[in-house]
PDB file of C-alpha atoms in Angstrom:
ATOM      1  CA  MET J 243     105.110  70.183 115.408  1.00 79.00           C
ATOM      2  CA  MET J 244     102.200  72.613 115.093  1.00 84.00           C
ATOM      3  CA  LEU J 245     104.477  75.589 115.663  1.00 90.00           C
ATOM      4  CA  VAL J 246     106.729  74.344 112.855  1.00 92.00           C
ATOM      5  CA  TRP J 247     103.751  74.025 110.483  1.00 92.00           C
ATOM      6  CA  PHE J 248     102.726  77.606 111.223  1.00 95.00           C
ATOM      7  CA  GLU J 249     106.325  78.790 110.886  1.00 94.00           C
ATOM      8  CA  VAL J 250     106.491  77.240 107.418  1.00 93.00           C
ATOM      9  CA  ASN J 251     103.399  79.313 106.555  1.00 94.00           C
ATOM     10  CA  GLY J 252     105.289  82.469 107.526  1.00 95.00           C
ATOM     11  CA  TYR J 253     103.847  83.120 110.976  1.00 97.00           C
ATOM     12  CA  THR J 254     105.825  84.340 113.972  1.00 96.00           C
ATOM     13  CA  VAL J 255     105.532  81.625 116.623  1.00 96.00           C
ATOM     14  CA  LEU J 256     105.831  82.200 120.364  1.00 95.00           C
ATOM     15  CA  LEU J 257     105.205  80.397 123.641  1.00 94.00           C
ATOM     16  CA  ASP J 258     102.905  82.045 126.164  1.00 93.00           C
ATOM     17  CA  SER J 259     105.524  81.459 128.862  1.00 90.00           C
ATOM     18  CA  ASP J 260     107.872  83.784 126.946  1.00 88.00           C
ATOM     19  CA  VAL J 261     105.437  86.687 126.514  1.00 89.00           C
ATOM     20  CA  ALA J 262     103.095  86.339 129.509  1.00 90.00           C
ATOM     21  CA  PRO J 263     102.303  89.313 131.786  1.00 90.00           C
ATOM     22  CA  GLY J 264     105.358  90.237 133.860  1.00 88.00           C
ATOM     23  CA  LYS J 265     107.869  88.900 131.336  1.00 88.00           C
ATOM     24  CA  VAL J 266     110.442  91.199 129.724  1.00 85.00           C
ATOM     25  CA  LYS J 267     108.879  90.604 126.307  1.00 85.00           C
ATOM     26  CA  SER J 268     105.322  90.611 127.607  1.00 89.00           C
ATOM     27  CA  GLU J 269     102.637  91.196 124.992  1.00 89.00           C
ATOM     28  CA  ARG J 270      99.987  92.321 127.520  1.00 90.00           C
ATOM     29  CA  SER J 271      99.657  93.685 131.019  1.00 89.00           C
ATOM     30  CA  SER J 272      97.280  91.065 132.453  1.00 91.00           C
ATOM     31  CA  TYR J 273      95.785  87.652 131.712  1.00 92.00           C
ATOM     32  CA  GLY J 274      92.435  89.358 131.273  1.00 91.00           C
ATOM     33  CA  GLU J 275      93.586  91.198 128.144  1.00 92.00           C
ATOM     34  CA  VAL J 276      93.037  89.404 124.871  1.00 93.00           C
ATOM     35  CA  ILE J 277      94.087  92.066 122.315  1.00 94.00           C
ATOM     36  CA  LEU J 278      97.834  92.571 121.978  1.00 95.00           C
ATOM     37  CA  ARG J 279      97.706  96.374 122.142  1.00 92.00           C
ATOM     38  CA  ASP J 280     101.216  97.336 121.011  1.00 93.00           C
ATOM     39  CA  ARG J 281     101.171  94.858 118.143  1.00 95.00           C
ATOM     40  CA  PHE J 282      97.706  96.082 117.142  1.00 95.00           C
ATOM     41  CA  PHE J 283      98.754  99.736 117.273  1.00 95.00           C
ATOM     42  CA  GLN J 284     101.889  99.248 115.187  1.00 95.00           C
ATOM     43  CA  SER J 285     100.076  97.066 112.659  1.00 96.00           C
ATOM     44  CA  LEU J 286      97.299  99.582 112.131  1.00 95.00           C
ATOM     45  CA  ARG J 287      99.786 102.426 111.707  1.00 94.00           C
ATOM     46  CA  ARG J 288     101.452 100.368 108.987  1.00 95.00           C
ATOM     47  CA  ILE J 289      98.278  99.476 107.053  1.00 95.00           C
ATOM     48  CA  ASN J 290      96.621 102.880 107.617  1.00 93.00           C
ATOM     49  CA  PRO J 291      99.550 105.268 107.033  1.00 92.00           C
ATOM     50  CA  ASN J 292      97.343 108.346 106.646  1.00 88.00           C
ATOM     51  CA  VAL J 293      95.315 107.769 109.806  1.00 88.00           C
ATOM     52  CA  PRO J 294      96.524 109.646 112.925  1.00 88.00           C
ATOM     53  CA  SER J 295      97.525 107.781 116.073  1.00 88.00           C
ATOM     54  CA  MET J 296      94.568 109.258 117.946  1.00 87.00           C
ATOM     55  CA  ALA J 297      92.163 107.424 115.631  1.00 88.00           C
ATOM     56  CA  ILE J 298      93.940 104.111 116.241  1.00 91.00           C
ATOM     57  CA  THR J 299      93.824 104.698 119.998  1.00 90.00           C
ATOM     58  CA  GLU J 300      90.086 105.299 119.691  1.00 89.00           C
ATOM     59  CA  ALA J 301      89.716 102.084 117.690  1.00 92.00           C
ATOM     60  CA  ILE J 302      91.287 100.167 120.584  1.00 91.00           C
ATOM     61  CA  LYS J 303      88.700 101.666 122.944  1.00 90.00           C
ATOM     62  CA  VAL J 304      85.860 100.597 120.644  1.00 91.00           C
ATOM     63  CA  LEU J 305      87.237  97.075 120.249  1.00 93.00           C
ATOM     64  CA  ASN J 306      87.586  96.701 124.007  1.00 90.00           C
ATOM     65  CA  SER J 307      83.865  97.391 124.295  1.00 89.00           C
ATOM     66  CA  ILE J 308      82.312  96.007 121.122  1.00 91.00           C
ATOM     67  CA  PRO J 309      78.613  96.872 120.845  1.00 89.00           C
ATOM     68  CA  GLY J 310      76.240  93.973 121.425  1.00 89.00           C
ATOM     69  CA  ASP J 311      74.084  92.480 124.162  1.00 88.00           C
ATOM     70  CA  THR J 312      75.601  88.985 123.901  1.00 85.00           C
ATOM     71  CA  PRO J 313      79.022  87.566 122.999  1.00 84.00           C
ATOM     72  CA  GLN J 314      77.517  86.264 119.756  1.00 85.00           C
ATOM     73  CA  ALA J 315      76.182  89.730 118.860  1.00 89.00           C
ATOM     74  CA  LYS J 316      79.563  91.241 119.703  1.00 91.00           C
ATOM     75  CA  ASN J 317      81.231  88.612 117.512  1.00 90.00           C
ATOM     76  CA  TYR J 318      78.937  89.484 114.620  1.00 89.00           C
ATOM     77  CA  ASN J 319      79.680  93.209 114.979  1.00 92.00           C
ATOM     78  CA  PHE J 320      83.404  92.551 115.228  1.00 94.00           C
ATOM     79  CA  ARG J 321      83.233  90.461 112.055  1.00 91.00           C
ATOM     80  CA  ASN J 322      81.691  93.469 110.320  1.00 91.00           C
ATOM     81  CA  PHE J 323      84.648  95.606 111.463  1.00 93.00           C
ATOM     82  CA  LEU J 324      87.039  92.979 110.077  1.00 92.00           C
ATOM     83  CA  GLN J 325      85.348  92.850 106.708  1.00 89.00           C
ATOM     84  CA  ASN J 326      84.428  96.486 106.203  1.00 91.00           C
ATOM     85  CA  GLY J 327      86.747  98.498 108.450  1.00 92.00           C
ATOM     86  CA  MET J 328      85.841 100.934 111.233  1.00 92.00           C
ATOM     87  CA  ASN J 329      84.639 104.509 111.338  1.00 90.00           C
ATOM     88  CA  VAL J 330      86.068 106.176 114.438  1.00 86.00           C
ATOM     89  CA  SER J 331      85.710 109.662 115.847  1.00 82.00           C
ATOM     90  CA  TYR J 332      88.027 111.518 118.206  1.00 77.00           C
ATOM     91  CA  GLN J 333      88.351 114.970 119.685  1.00 74.00           C
ATOM     92  CA  LEU J 334      91.122 117.328 118.582  1.00 74.00           C
ATOM     93  CA  GLY J 335      90.796 120.562 120.493  1.00 75.00           C
ATOM     94  CA  LYS J 336      87.312 121.876 119.882  1.00 77.00           C
ATOM     95  CA  TYR J 337      86.885 119.797 116.725  1.00 75.00           C
ATOM     96  CA  LYS J 338      85.446 116.296 116.410  1.00 78.00           C
ATOM     97  CA  LEU J 339      87.215 114.439 113.614  1.00 79.00           C
ATOM     98  CA  TYR J 340      86.364 111.198 111.826  1.00 81.00           C
ATOM     99  CA  ASN J 341      88.507 108.564 110.151  1.00 85.00           C
ATOM    100  CA  GLU J 342      88.017 105.244 108.424  1.00 89.00           C
ATOM    101  CA  LEU J 343      90.579 102.551 109.103  1.00 92.00           C
ATOM    102  CA  LYS J 344      91.140  98.949 108.137  1.00 94.00           C
ATOM    103  CA  LEU J 345      91.788  96.302 110.790  1.00 96.00           C
ATOM    104  CA  VAL J 346      93.432  94.035 108.215  1.00 95.00           C
ATOM    105  CA  ASP J 347      94.845  94.614 104.744  1.00 94.00           C
ATOM    106  CA  TYR J 348      93.316  91.951 102.519  1.00 92.00           C
ATOM    107  CA  SER J 349      95.074  93.247  99.404  1.00 91.00           C
ATOM    108  CA  HIS J 350      98.617  93.137 100.810  1.00 93.00           C
ATOM    109  CA  VAL J 351      98.898  90.001 102.937  1.00 94.00           C
ATOM    110  CA  GLN J 352     102.480  90.644 104.085  1.00 93.00           C
ATOM    111  CA  LYS J 353     101.645  94.068 105.517  1.00 95.00           C
ATOM    112  CA  ASN J 354      99.740  92.333 108.290  1.00 97.00           C
ATOM    113  CA  ASP J 355     101.257  90.878 111.445  1.00 97.00           C
ATOM    114  CA  TRP J 356     100.817  87.087 111.621  1.00 98.00           C
ATOM    115  CA  LEU J 357     101.388  85.499 115.014  1.00 97.00           C
ATOM    116  CA  VAL J 358     100.667  82.212 116.762  1.00 97.00           C
ATOM    117  CA  ILE J 359     101.038  81.781 120.522  1.00 96.00           C
ATOM    118  CA  GLN J 360     101.061  78.304 122.026  1.00 94.00           C
ATOM    119  CA  ASN J 361      99.130  77.760 125.267  1.00 93.00           C
ATOM    120  CA  TYR J 362      97.944  81.373 125.328  1.00 93.00           C
ATOM    121  CA  THR J 363      96.349  81.747 128.762  1.00 92.00           C
ATOM    122  CA  VAL J 364      93.370  83.948 129.558  1.00 92.00           C
ATOM    123  CA  PHE J 365      91.437  84.430 132.785  1.00 90.00           C
ATOM    124  CA  GLU J 366      87.878  85.674 133.122  1.00 88.00           C
ATOM    125  CA  GLY J 367      86.400  85.611 136.593  1.00 85.00           C
ATOM    126  CA  ASN J 368      87.643  82.363 138.108  1.00 85.00           C
ATOM    127  CA  VAL J 369      87.847  80.548 134.748  1.00 86.00           C
ATOM    128  CA  ARG J 370      91.233  79.809 133.195  1.00 88.00           C
ATOM    129  CA  TYR J 371      91.609  78.851 129.523  1.00 88.00           C
ATOM    130  CA  SER J 372      94.801  77.786 127.727  1.00 89.00           C
ATOM    131  CA  PRO J 373      94.048  76.540 124.208  1.00 89.00           C
ATOM    132  CA  GLU J 374      96.839  74.834 122.310  1.00 92.00           C
ATOM    133  CA  MET J 375      97.154  77.644 119.750  1.00 94.00           C
ATOM    134  CA  VAL J 376      95.731  81.136 119.357  1.00 96.00           C
ATOM    135  CA  ILE J 377      96.140  82.780 115.953  1.00 97.00           C
ATOM    136  CA  PHE J 378      96.537  86.577 115.964  1.00 97.00           C
ATOM    137  CA  ILE J 379      96.299  88.879 112.975  1.00 97.00           C
ATOM    138  CA  ASN J 380      97.534  92.396 113.790  1.00 97.00           C
ATOM    139  CA  GLY J 381      97.281  91.626 117.499  1.00 96.00           C
ATOM    140  CA  LEU J 382      93.642  90.499 117.256  1.00 97.00           C
ATOM    141  CA  PRO J 383      92.791  86.922 118.356  1.00 96.00           C
ATOM    142  CA  LEU J 384      90.951  85.526 115.334  1.00 95.00           C
ATOM    143  CA  GLY J 385      91.483  81.774 115.583  1.00 94.00           C
ATOM    144  CA  ILE J 386      91.864  79.006 118.143  1.00 92.00           C
ATOM    145  CA  ILE J 387      93.082  75.435 117.813  1.00 92.00           C
ATOM    146  CA  ASP J 388      92.021  73.430 120.843  1.00 87.00           C
ATOM    147  CA  LEU J 389      93.246  69.891 121.412  1.00 83.00           C
ATOM    148  CA  ILE J 390      90.698  67.601 122.999  1.00 75.00           C
ATOM    149  CA  GLU J 391      91.810  64.429 124.723  1.00 66.00           C
ATOM    150  CA  THR J 392      89.975  61.321 123.545  1.00 58.00           C
ATOM    151  CA  SER J 393      90.597  57.689 124.361  1.00 53.00           C
ATOM    152  CA  SER J 394      90.577  56.770 120.696  1.00 50.00           C
ATOM    153  CA  ASN J 395      91.152  58.558 117.407  1.00 50.00           C
ATOM    154  CA  ALA J 396      88.034  56.779 116.178  1.00 46.00           C
ATOM    155  CA  ILE J 397      85.807  58.755 118.550  1.00 46.00           C
ATOM    156  CA  PRO J 398      84.100  61.541 116.568  1.00 54.00           C
ATOM    157  CA  LEU J 399      85.331  64.930 117.688  1.00 59.00           C
ATOM    158  CA  LYS J 400      81.856  66.396 117.452  1.00 55.00           C
ATOM    159  CA  ARG J 401      80.936  64.327 120.518  1.00 54.00           C
ATOM    160  CA  ASN J 402      83.879  65.650 122.502  1.00 54.00           C
ATOM    161  CA  CYS J 403      83.687  69.425 122.322  1.00 60.00           C
ATOM    162  CA  GLY J 404      81.784  70.080 125.546  1.00 59.00           C
ATOM    163  CA  LYS J 405      84.817  71.873 126.979  1.00 62.00           C
ATOM    164  CA  ILE J 406      84.779  74.307 124.069  1.00 66.00           C
ATOM    165  CA  LYS J 407      81.126  75.178 124.576  1.00 63.00           C
ATOM    166  CA  PHE J 408      81.748  75.649 128.309  1.00 64.00           C
ATOM    167  CA  CYS J 409      84.643  78.010 127.590  1.00 68.00           C
ATOM    168  CA  ASN J 410      82.569  79.854 125.025  1.00 68.00           C
ATOM    169  CA  TYR J 411      80.026  80.935 127.643  1.00 71.00           C
ATOM    170  CA  LYS J 412      82.409  81.318 130.561  1.00 78.00           C
ATOM    171  CA  LEU J 413      84.963  83.392 128.620  1.00 84.00           C
ATOM    172  CA  PRO J 414      82.822  85.778 126.567  1.00 84.00           C
ATOM    173  CA  THR J 415      85.629  88.325 126.083  1.00 89.00           C
ATOM    174  CA  ILE J 416      87.967  86.278 123.907  1.00 91.00           C
ATOM    175  CA  PHE J 417      85.113  84.520 122.134  1.00 90.00           C
ATOM    176  CA  SER J 418      83.713  87.884 121.081  1.00 91.00           C
ATOM    177  CA  TYR J 419      86.690  88.070 118.690  1.00 94.00           C
ATOM    178  CA  ILE J 420      87.343  84.478 117.627  1.00 92.00           C
ATOM    179  CA  GLN J 421      86.153  83.844 114.073  1.00 90.00           C
ATOM    180  CA  ILE J 422      87.572  80.373 113.476  1.00 89.00           C
ATOM    181  CA  LEU J 423      87.615  77.519 115.976  1.00 88.00           C
ATOM    182  CA  VAL J 424      89.402  74.240 115.266  1.00 89.00           C
ATOM    183  CA  ILE J 425      88.962  71.201 117.479  1.00 85.00           C
ATOM    184  CA  SER J 426      91.387  68.315 117.147  1.00 85.00           C
ATOM    185  CA  ASN J 427      92.633  65.227 118.941  1.00 82.00           C
ATOM    186  CA  GLY J 428      96.034  65.630 117.286  1.00 80.00           C
ATOM    187  CA  ASN J 429      94.968  63.622 114.245  1.00 81.00           C
ATOM    188  CA  GLN J 430      91.394  64.389 113.250  1.00 81.00           C
ATOM    189  CA  ALA J 431      90.469  68.052 112.897  1.00 83.00           C
ATOM    190  CA  ARG J 432      87.153  69.865 112.550  1.00 83.00           C
ATOM    191  CA  VAL J 433      86.594  73.550 111.813  1.00 84.00           C
ATOM    192  CA  GLY J 434      83.742  75.897 112.636  1.00 81.00           C
ATOM    193  CA  ASN J 435      83.114  78.939 114.777  1.00 81.00           C
ATOM    194  CA  PRO J 436      82.449  79.299 118.521  1.00 81.00           C
ATOM    195  CA  TYR J 437      78.679  79.557 118.080  1.00 80.00           C
ATOM    196  CA  LEU J 438      78.093  76.341 116.173  1.00 77.00           C
ATOM    197  CA  ASN J 439      76.614  73.256 117.724  1.00 73.00           C
ATOM    198  CA  CYS J 440      79.204  70.513 118.121  1.00 71.00           C
ATOM    199  CA  GLU J 441      77.708  68.389 115.348  1.00 71.00           C
ATOM    200  CA  GLN J 442      78.068  71.273 112.871  1.00 74.00           C
ATOM    201  CA  PHE J 443      81.876  71.309 112.917  1.00 77.00           C
ATOM    202  CA  ILE J 444      83.172  69.967 109.611  1.00 77.00           C
ATOM    203  CA  PRO J 445      86.396  68.457 108.234  1.00 76.00           C
ATOM    204  CA  TRP J 446      88.673  70.614 106.107  1.00 69.00           C
ATOM    205  CA  HIS J 447      88.635  69.593 102.469  1.00 60.00           C
ATOM    206  CA  SER J 448      91.256  70.327  99.850  1.00 52.00           C
ATOM    207  CA  LEU J 449      92.103  68.918  96.463  1.00 45.00           C
ATOM    208  CA  CYS J 450      95.120  67.019  97.786  1.00 48.00           C
ATOM    209  CA  ARG J 451      93.578  66.007 101.136  1.00 54.00           C
ATOM    210  CA  GLU J 452      92.914  62.342 100.332  1.00 55.00           C
ATOM    211  CA  GLU J 453      96.356  61.865  98.766  1.00 54.00           C
ATOM    212  CA  LYS J 454      98.056  63.340 101.822  1.00 56.00           C
ATOM    213  CA  LEU J 455      96.000  61.223 104.221  1.00 58.00           C
ATOM    214  CA  ILE J 456      96.990  58.093 102.331  1.00 58.00           C
ATOM    215  CA  ASN J 457     100.633  59.115 102.819  1.00 64.00           C
ATOM    216  CA  GLY J 458     100.165  59.320 106.582  1.00 68.00           C
ATOM    217  CA  VAL J 459      99.711  63.085 107.010  1.00 79.00           C
ATOM    218  CA  THR J 460      97.185  63.967 109.713  1.00 83.00           C
ATOM    219  CA  GLU J 461      94.024  65.972 109.132  1.00 84.00           C
ATOM    220  CA  LEU J 462      95.355  68.567 111.571  1.00 88.00           C
ATOM    221  CA  GLU J 463      98.557  69.105 109.570  1.00 87.00           C
ATOM    222  CA  ILE J 464      96.582  69.397 106.336  1.00 85.00           C
ATOM    223  CA  LEU J 465      94.256  71.943 107.908  1.00 87.00           C
ATOM    224  CA  ILE J 466      97.123  74.094 109.196  1.00 90.00           C
ATOM    225  CA  GLN J 467      98.989  73.879 105.889  1.00 87.00           C
ATOM    226  CA  ASP J 468      95.965  74.690 103.749  1.00 85.00           C
ATOM    227  CA  PHE J 469      93.399  76.642 105.754  1.00 87.00           C
ATOM    228  CA  PHE J 470      95.935  78.761 107.651  1.00 92.00           C
ATOM    229  CA  ASP J 471      97.923  79.556 104.555  1.00 92.00           C
ATOM    230  CA  LYS J 472      97.809  83.361 104.670  1.00 93.00           C
ATOM    231  CA  ARG J 473      95.970  83.943 101.406  1.00 89.00           C
ATOM    232  CA  SER J 474      93.580  81.061 101.993  1.00 87.00           C
ATOM    233  CA  PHE J 475      92.823  82.263 105.520  1.00 88.00           C
ATOM    234  CA  PHE J 476      92.166  85.799 104.332  1.00 86.00           C
ATOM    235  CA  LYS J 477      89.887  84.556 101.570  1.00 81.00           C
ATOM    236  CA  SER J 478      87.855  82.665 104.140  1.00 77.00           C
ATOM    237  CA  MET J 479      87.802  85.717 106.425  1.00 73.00           C
ATOM    238  CA  LYS J 480      86.820  88.139 103.662  1.00 67.00           C
ATOM    239  CA  ASP J 481      84.153  85.861 102.197  1.00 62.00           C
ATOM    240  CA  PHE J 482      83.159  84.613 105.623  1.00 52.00           C
ATOM    241  CA  ILE J 483      80.227  82.214 105.657  1.00 52.00           C
ATOM    242  CA  ASP J 484      77.951  82.433 108.675  1.00 54.00           C
ATOM    243  CA  PHE J 485      77.973  78.826 109.853  1.00 49.00           C
ATOM    244  CA  THR J 486      75.101  79.602 112.226  1.00 47.00           C
ATOM    245  CA  GLN J 487      72.702  80.411 109.374  1.00 47.00           C
ATOM    246  CA  ILE J 488      73.789  78.191 106.475  1.00 41.00           C
ATOM    247  CA  GLN J 489      73.765  74.396 106.506  1.00 42.00           C
ATOM    248  CA  ILE J 490      76.941  72.881 105.074  1.00 40.00           C
ATOM    249  CA  GLU J 491      74.914  70.582 102.766  1.00 42.00           C
ATOM    250  CA  THR J 492      73.493  73.629 100.952  1.00 39.00           C
ATOM    251  CA  LEU J 493      76.836  75.282 100.215  1.00 37.00           C
ATOM    252  CA  PRO J 494      78.208  75.294  96.664  1.00 36.00           C
ATOM    253  CA  LYS J 495      81.118  72.958  95.996  1.00 37.00           C
ATOM    254  CA  GLU J 496      83.750  75.736  96.033  1.00 37.00           C
ATOM    255  CA  CYS J 497      82.648  76.790  99.525  1.00 31.00           C
ATOM    256  CA  LYS J 498      82.834  73.228 100.819  1.00 32.00           C
ATOM    257  CA  CYS J 499      86.417  73.044  99.624  1.00 29.00           C
ATOM    258  CA  ARG J 500      87.329  76.395 101.146  1.00 30.00           C
ATOM    259  CA  LEU J 501      85.819  75.607 104.535  1.00 28.00           C
TER     260      LEU J 501
END
């Protein structure tokens, strides 16, 4: 059902088994790659029509080696690229040229490439990770929905996200890019980022949330419908709140609703 909910929001939906390395429609050359290079390249050409291909190629090189001593520092620097764009330099003959380019187009939502891949598999070292959903914008992995098995829906999810924290440290490459992390047991859903403590993940709130829950709609469906609505998601990305520095109790009411 999750793929259907994303499809209703206008995303392209794929299974990893259809686009895995070695497949005819493969999106990457190995399980160690996390950026979908061709999709990224074509998307950036579309949203930066006056930027030469050489600049976009250079941007890929920078993003494959984001500055930072730790995955969290890399994530912070990548977030800055998302919000403010990138300045890249490249050599053309004897001249060194510079260009500014946007990684996403916040003003024209439909110019961006919106993709969800189910069971997207990545390997780093001897660690394998296949979250339920990975959300890509312009070929960049920006969100993860990870289903956690619990014996009861009454068990708080914040007590059951040890696997996520393990993956965070064992798979630093993909978690250098992920901005939004959702943990769910298929019913309850909590949202945060990869560098929060488990108890800091919070439920998604919206004006119609309580009404929908009364009518039997799950928290997970509400979150996908509302938070991952394209404009809503971009608003959260553009006005991103650093969960690691701000306590949810101190946020203004409008931010609580958005997050």
